[in-house]
GROMACS .gro file of N, CA, C and O in nm:
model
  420
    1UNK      N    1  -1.899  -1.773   0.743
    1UNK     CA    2  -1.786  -1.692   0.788
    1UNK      C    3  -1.693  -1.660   0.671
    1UNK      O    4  -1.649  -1.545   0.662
    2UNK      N    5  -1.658  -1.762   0.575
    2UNK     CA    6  -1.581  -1.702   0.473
    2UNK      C    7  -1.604  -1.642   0.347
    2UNK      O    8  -1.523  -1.602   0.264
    3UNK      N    9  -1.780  -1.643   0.344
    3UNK     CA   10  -1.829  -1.555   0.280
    3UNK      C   11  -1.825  -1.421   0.327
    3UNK      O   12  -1.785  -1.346   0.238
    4UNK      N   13  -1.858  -1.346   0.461
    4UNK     CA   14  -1.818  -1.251   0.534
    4UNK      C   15  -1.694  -1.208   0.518
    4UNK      O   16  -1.683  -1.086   0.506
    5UNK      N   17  -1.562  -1.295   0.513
    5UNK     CA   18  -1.461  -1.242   0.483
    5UNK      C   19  -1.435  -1.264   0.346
    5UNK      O   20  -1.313  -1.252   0.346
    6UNK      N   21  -1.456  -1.280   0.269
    6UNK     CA   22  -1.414  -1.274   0.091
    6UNK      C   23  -1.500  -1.130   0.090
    6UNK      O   24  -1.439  -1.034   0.042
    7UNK      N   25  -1.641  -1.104   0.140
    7UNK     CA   26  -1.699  -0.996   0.116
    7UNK      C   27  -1.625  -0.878   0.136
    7UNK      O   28  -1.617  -0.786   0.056
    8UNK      N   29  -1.563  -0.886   0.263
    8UNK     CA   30  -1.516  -0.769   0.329
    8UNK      C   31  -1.366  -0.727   0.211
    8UNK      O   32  -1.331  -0.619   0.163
    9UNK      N   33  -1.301  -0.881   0.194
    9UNK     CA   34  -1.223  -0.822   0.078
    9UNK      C   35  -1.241  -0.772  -0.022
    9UNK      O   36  -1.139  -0.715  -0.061
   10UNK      N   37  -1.322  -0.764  -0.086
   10UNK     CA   38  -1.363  -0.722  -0.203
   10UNK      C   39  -1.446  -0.588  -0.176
   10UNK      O   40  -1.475  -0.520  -0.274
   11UNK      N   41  -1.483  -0.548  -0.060
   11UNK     CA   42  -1.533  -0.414  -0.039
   11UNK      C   43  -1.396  -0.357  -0.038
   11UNK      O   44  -1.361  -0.273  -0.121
   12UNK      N   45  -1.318  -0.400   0.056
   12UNK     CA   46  -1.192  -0.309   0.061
   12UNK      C   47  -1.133  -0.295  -0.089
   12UNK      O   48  -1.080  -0.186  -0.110
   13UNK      N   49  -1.134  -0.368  -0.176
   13UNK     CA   50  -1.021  -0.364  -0.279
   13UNK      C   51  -1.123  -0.244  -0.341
   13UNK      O   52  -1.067  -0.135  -0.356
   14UNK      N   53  -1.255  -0.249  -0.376
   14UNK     CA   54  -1.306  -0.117  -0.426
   14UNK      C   55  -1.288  -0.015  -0.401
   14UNK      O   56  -1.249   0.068  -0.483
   15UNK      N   57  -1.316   0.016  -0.247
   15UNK     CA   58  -1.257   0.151  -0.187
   15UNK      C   59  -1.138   0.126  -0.215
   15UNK      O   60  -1.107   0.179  -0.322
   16UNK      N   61  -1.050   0.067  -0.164
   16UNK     CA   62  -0.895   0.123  -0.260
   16UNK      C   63  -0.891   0.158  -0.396
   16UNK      O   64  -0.840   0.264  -0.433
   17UNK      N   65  -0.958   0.052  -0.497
   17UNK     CA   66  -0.932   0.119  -0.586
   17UNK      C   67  -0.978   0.241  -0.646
   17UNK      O   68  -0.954   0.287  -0.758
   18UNK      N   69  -1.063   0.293  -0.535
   18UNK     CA   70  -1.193   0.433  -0.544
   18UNK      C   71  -1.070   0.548  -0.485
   18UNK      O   72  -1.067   0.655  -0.546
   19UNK      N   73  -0.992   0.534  -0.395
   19UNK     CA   74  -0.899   0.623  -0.322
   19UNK      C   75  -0.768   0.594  -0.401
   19UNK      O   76  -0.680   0.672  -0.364
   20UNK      N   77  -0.726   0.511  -0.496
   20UNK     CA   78  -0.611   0.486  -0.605
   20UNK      C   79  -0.653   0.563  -0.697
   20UNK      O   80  -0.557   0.637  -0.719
   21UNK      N   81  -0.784   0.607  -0.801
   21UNK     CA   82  -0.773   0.685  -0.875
   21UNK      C   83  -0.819   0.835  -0.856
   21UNK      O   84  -0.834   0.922  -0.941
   22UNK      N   85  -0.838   0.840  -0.700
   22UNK     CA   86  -0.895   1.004  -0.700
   22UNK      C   87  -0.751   1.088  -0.647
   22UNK      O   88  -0.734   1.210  -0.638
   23UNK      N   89  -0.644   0.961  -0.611
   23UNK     CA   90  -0.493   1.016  -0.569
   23UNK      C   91  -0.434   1.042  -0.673
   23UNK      O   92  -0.384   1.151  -0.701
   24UNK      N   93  -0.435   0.873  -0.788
   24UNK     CA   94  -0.314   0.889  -0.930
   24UNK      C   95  -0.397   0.933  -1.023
   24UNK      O   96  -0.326   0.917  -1.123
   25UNK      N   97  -0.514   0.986  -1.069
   25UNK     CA   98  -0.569   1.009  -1.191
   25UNK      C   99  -0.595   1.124  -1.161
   25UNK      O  100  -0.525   1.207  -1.218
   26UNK      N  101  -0.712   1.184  -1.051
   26UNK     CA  102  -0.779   1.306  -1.012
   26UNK      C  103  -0.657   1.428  -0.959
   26UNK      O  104  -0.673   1.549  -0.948
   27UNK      N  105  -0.524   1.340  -0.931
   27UNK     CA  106  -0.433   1.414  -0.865
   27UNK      C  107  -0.523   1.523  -0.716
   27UNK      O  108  -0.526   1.645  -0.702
   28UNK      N  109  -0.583   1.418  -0.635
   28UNK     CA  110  -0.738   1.470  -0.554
   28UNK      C  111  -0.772   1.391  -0.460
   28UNK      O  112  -0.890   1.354  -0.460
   29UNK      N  113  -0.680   1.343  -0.354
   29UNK     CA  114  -0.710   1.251  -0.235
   29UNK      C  115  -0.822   1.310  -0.187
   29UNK      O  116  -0.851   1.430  -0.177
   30UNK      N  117  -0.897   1.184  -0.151
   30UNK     CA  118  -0.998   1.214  -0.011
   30UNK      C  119  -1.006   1.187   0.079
   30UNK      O  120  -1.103   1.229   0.142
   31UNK      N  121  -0.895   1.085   0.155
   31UNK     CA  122  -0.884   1.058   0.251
   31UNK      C  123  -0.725   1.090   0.276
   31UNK      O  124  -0.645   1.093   0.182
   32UNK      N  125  -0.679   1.117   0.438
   32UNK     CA  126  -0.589   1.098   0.423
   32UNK      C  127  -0.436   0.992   0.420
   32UNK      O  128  -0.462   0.874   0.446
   33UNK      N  129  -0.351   1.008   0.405
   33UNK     CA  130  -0.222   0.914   0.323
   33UNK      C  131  -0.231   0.798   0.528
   33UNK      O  132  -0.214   0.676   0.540
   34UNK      N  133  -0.252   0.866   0.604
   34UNK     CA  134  -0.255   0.751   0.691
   34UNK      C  135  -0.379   0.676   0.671
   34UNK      O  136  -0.369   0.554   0.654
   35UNK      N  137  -0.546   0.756   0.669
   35UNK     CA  138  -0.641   0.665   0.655
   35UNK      C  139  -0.615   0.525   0.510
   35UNK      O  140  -0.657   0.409   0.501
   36UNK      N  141  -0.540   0.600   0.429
   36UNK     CA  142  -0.537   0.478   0.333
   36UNK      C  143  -0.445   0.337   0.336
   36UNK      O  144  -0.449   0.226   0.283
   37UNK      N  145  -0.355   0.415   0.439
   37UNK     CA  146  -0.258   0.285   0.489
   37UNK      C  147  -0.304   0.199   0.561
   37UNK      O  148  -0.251   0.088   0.569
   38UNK      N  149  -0.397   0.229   0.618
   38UNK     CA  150  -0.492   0.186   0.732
   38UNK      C  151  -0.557   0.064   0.667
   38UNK      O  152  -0.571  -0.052   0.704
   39UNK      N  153  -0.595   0.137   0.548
   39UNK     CA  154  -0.709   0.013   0.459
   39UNK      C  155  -0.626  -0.049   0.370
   39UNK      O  156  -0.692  -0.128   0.303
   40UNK      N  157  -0.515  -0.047   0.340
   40UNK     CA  158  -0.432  -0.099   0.289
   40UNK      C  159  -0.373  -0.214   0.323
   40UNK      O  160  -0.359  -0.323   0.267
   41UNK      N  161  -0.325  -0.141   0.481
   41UNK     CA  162  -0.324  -0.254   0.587
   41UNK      C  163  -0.405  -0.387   0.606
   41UNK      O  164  -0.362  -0.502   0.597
   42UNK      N  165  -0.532  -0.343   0.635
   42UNK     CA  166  -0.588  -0.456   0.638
   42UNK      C  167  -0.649  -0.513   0.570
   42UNK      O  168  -0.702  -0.615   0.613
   43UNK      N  169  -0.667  -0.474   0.441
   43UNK     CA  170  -0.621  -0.573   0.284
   43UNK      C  171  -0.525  -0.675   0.317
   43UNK      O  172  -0.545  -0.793   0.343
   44UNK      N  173  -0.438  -0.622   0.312
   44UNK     CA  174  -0.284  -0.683   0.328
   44UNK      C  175  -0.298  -0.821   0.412
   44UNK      O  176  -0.276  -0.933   0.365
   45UNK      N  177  -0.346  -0.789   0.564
   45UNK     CA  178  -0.371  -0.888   0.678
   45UNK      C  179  -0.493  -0.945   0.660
   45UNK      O  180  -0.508  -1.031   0.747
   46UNK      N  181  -0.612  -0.939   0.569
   46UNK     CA  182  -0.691  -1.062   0.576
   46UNK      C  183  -0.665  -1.136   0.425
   46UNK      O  184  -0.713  -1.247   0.402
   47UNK      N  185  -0.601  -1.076   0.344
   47UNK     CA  186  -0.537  -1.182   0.251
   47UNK      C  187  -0.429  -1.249   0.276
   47UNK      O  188  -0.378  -1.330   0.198
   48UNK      N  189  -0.387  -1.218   0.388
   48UNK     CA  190  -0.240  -1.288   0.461
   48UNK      C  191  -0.323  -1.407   0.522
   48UNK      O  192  -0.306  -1.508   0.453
   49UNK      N  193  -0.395  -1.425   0.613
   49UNK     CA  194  -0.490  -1.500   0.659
   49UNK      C  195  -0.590  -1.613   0.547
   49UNK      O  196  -0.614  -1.733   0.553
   50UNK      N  197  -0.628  -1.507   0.450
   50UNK     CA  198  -0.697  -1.656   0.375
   50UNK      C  199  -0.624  -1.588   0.226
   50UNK      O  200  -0.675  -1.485   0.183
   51UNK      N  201  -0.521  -1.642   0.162
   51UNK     CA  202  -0.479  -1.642   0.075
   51UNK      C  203  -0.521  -1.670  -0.069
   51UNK      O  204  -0.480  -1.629  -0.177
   52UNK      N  205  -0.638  -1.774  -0.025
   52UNK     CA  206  -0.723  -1.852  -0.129
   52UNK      C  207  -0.836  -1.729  -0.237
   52UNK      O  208  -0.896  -1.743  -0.343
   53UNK      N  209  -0.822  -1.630  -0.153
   53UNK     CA  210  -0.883  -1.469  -0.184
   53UNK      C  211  -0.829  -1.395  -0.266
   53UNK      O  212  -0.893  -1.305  -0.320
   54UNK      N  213  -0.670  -1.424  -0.300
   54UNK     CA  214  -0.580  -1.292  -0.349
   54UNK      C  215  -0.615  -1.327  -0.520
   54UNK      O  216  -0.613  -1.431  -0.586
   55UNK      N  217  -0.639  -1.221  -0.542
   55UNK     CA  218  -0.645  -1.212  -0.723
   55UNK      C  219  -0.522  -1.140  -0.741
   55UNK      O  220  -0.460  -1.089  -0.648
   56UNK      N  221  -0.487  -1.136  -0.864
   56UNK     CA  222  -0.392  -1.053  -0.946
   56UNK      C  223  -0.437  -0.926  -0.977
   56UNK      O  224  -0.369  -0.832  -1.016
   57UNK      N  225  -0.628  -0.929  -0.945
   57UNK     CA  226  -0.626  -0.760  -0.960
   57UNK      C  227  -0.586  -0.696  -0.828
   57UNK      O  228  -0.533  -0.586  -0.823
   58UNK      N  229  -0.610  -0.758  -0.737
   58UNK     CA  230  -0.573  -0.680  -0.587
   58UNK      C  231  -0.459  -0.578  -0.589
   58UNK      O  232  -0.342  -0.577  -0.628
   59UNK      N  233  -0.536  -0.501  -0.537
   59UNK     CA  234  -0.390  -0.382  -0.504
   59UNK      C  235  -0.329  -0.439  -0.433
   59UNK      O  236  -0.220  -0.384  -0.440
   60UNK      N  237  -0.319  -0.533  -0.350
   60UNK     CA  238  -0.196  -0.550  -0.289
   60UNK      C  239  -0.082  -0.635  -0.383
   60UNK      O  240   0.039  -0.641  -0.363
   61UNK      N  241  -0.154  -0.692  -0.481
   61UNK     CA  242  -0.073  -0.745  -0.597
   61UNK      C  243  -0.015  -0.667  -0.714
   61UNK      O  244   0.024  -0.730  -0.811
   62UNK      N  245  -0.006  -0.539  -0.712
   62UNK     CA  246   0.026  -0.432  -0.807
   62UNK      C  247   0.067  -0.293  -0.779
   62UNK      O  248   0.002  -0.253  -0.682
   63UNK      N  249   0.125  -0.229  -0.811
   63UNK     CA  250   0.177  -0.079  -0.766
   63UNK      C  251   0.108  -0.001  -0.859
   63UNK      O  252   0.124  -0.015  -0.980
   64UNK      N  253  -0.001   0.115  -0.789
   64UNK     CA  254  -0.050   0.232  -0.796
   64UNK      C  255  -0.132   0.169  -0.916
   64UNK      O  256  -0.189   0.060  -0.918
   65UNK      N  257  -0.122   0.310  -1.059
   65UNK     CA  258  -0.183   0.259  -1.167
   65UNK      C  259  -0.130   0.319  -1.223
   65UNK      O  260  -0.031   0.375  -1.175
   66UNK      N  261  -0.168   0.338  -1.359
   66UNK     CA  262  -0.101   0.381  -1.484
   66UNK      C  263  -0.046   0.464  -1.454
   66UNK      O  264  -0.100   0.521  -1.359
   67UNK      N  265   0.067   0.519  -1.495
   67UNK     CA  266   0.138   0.673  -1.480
   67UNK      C  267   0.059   0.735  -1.545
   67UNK      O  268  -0.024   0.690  -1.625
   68UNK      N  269   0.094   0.920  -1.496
   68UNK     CA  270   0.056   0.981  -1.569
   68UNK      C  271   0.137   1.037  -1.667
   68UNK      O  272   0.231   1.084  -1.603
   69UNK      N  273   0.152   1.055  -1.763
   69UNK     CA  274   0.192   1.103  -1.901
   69UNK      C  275   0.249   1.256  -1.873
   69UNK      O  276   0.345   1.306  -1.932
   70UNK      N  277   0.196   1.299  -1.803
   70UNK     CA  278   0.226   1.464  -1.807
   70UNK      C  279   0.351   1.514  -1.691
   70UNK      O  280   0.397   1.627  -1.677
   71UNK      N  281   0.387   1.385  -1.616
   71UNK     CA  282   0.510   1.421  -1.542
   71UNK      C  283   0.608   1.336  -1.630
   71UNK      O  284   0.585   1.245  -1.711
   72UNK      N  285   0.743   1.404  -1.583
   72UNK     CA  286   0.860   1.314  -1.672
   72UNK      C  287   0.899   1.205  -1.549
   72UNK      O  288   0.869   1.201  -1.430
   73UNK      N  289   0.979   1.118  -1.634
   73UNK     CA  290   1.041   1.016  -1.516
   73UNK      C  291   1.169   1.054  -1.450
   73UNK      O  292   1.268   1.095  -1.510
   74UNK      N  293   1.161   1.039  -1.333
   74UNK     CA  294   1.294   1.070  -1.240
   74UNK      C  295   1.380   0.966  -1.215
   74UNK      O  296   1.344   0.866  -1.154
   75UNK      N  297   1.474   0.980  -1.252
   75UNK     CA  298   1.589   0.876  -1.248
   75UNK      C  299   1.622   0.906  -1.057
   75UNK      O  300   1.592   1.020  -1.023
   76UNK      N  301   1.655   0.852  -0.989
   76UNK     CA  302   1.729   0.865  -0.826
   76UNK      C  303   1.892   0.802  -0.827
   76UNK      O  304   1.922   0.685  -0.854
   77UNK      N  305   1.961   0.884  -0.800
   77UNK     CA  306   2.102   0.824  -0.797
   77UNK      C  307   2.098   0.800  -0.636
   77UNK      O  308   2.095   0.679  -0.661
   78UNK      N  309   2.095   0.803  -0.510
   78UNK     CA  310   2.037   0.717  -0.459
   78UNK      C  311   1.910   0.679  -0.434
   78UNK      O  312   1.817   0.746  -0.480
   79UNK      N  313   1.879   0.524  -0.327
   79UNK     CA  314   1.752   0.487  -0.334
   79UNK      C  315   1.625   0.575  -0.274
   79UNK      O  316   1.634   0.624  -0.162
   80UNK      N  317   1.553   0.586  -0.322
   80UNK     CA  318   1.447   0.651  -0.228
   80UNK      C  319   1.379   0.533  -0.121
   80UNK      O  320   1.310   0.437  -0.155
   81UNK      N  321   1.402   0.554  -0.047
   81UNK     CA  322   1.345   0.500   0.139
   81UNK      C  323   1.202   0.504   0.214
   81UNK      O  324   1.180   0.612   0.268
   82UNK      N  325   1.137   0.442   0.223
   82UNK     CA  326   1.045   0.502   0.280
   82UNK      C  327   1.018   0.386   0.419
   82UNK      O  328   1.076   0.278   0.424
   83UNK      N  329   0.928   0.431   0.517
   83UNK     CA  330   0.898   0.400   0.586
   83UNK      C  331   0.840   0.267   0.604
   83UNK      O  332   0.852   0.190   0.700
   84UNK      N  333   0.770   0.253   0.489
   84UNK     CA  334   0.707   0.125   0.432
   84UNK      C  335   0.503   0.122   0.548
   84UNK      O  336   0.424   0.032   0.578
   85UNK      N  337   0.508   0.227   0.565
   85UNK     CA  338   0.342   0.245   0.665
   85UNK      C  339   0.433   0.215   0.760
   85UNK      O  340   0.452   0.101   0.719
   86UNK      N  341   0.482   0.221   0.824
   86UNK     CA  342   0.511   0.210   0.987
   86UNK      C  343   0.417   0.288   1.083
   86UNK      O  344   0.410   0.411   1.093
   87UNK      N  345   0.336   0.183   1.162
   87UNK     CA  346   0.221   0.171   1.236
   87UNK      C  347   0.272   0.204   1.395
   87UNK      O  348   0.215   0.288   1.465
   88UNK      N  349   0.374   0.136   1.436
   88UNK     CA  350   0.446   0.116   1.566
   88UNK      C  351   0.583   0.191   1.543
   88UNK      O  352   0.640   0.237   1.445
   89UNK      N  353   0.618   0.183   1.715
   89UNK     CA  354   0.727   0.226   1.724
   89UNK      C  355   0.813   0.149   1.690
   89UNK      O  356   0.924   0.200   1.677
   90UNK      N  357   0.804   0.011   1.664
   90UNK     CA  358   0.839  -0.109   1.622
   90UNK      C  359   0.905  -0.128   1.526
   90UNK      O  360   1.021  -0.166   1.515
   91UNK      N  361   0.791  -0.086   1.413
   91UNK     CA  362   0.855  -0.047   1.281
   91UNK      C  363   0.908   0.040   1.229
   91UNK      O  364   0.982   0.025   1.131
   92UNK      N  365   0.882   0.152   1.286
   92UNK     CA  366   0.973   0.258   1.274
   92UNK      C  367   1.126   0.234   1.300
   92UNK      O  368   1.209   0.264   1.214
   93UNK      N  369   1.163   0.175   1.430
   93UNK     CA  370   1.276   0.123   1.461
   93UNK      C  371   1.331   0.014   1.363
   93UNK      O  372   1.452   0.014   1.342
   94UNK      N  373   1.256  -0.073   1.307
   94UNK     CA  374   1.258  -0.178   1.172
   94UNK      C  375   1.339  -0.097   1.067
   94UNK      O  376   1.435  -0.127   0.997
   95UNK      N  377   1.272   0.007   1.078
   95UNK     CA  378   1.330   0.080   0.927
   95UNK      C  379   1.443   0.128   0.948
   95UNK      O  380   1.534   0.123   0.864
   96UNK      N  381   1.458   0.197   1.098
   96UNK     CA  382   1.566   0.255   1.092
   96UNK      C  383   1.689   0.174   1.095
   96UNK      O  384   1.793   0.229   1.058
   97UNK      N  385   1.691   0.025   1.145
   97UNK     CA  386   1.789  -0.052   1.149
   97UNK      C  387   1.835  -0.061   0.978
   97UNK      O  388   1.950  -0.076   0.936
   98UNK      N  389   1.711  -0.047   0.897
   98UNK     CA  390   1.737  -0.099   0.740
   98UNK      C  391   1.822  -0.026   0.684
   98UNK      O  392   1.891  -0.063   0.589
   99UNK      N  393   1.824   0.079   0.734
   99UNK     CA  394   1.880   0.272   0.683
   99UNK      C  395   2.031   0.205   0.739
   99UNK      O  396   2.127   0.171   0.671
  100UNK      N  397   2.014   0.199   0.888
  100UNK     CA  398   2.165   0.170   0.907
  100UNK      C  399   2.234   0.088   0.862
  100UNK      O  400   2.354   0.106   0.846
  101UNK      N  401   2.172  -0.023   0.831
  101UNK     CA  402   2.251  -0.124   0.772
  101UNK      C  403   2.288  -0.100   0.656
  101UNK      O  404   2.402  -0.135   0.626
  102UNK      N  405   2.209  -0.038   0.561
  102UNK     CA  406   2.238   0.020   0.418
  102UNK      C  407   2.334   0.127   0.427
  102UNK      O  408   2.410   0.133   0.331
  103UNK      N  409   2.350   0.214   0.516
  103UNK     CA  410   2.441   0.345   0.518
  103UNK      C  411   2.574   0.243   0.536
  103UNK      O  412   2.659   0.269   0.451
  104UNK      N  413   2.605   0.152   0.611
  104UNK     CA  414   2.727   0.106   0.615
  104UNK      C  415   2.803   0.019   0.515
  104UNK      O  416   2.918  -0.025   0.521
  105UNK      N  417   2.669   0.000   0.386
  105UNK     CA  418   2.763  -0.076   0.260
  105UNK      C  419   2.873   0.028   0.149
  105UNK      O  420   2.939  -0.025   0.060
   0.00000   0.00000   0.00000
């Protein structure tokens, strides 16, 4: 059984990292921005479950990949927000409490 699941992790981290460079390098998704949250997701939840799995290469241990060189950097005078994958109405409501609480500092 935990060969089955170390397997399954390590299939997923490929396809991510197969759908990480055809988004940040190819500038050329092939799936779309929900299907990848999807698999992102459950990266996320079976390394939450057996922890003993997580490497430092895992995407879930790192943001995107290299920049690209040919855009400049954007400074934000305020924060940029995001949803964070909100799956449920749940989390959607999650976020929006975060927004409110932040709009009132």
């Amino acid at each position: 059984m935990t060969a089955s699941i170390q397997k399954k992790i390590e299939q997923l981290r490929l396809e991510i990292d197969k759908h990480n460079y055809h988004y940040y390098i190819e500038n050329s998704p092939i799936i779309s921005d929900a299907e990848y949250d999807k698999l992102f997701r459950l990266l996320q939840d079976l390394e939450k479950q057996h922890p003993e799995f997580i490497t430092p290469e895992s995407p879930t241990q790192r943001v995107g990949l290299i920049p690209q060189t040919e855009f400049a950097e954007a400074k934000h005078l305020i924060p940029m927000l995001s949803l964070d994958n909100a799956f449920s109405n749940e989390e959607v409501e999650q976020f929006d409490r975060r927004v409110q609480q932040r709009l009132k500092r």
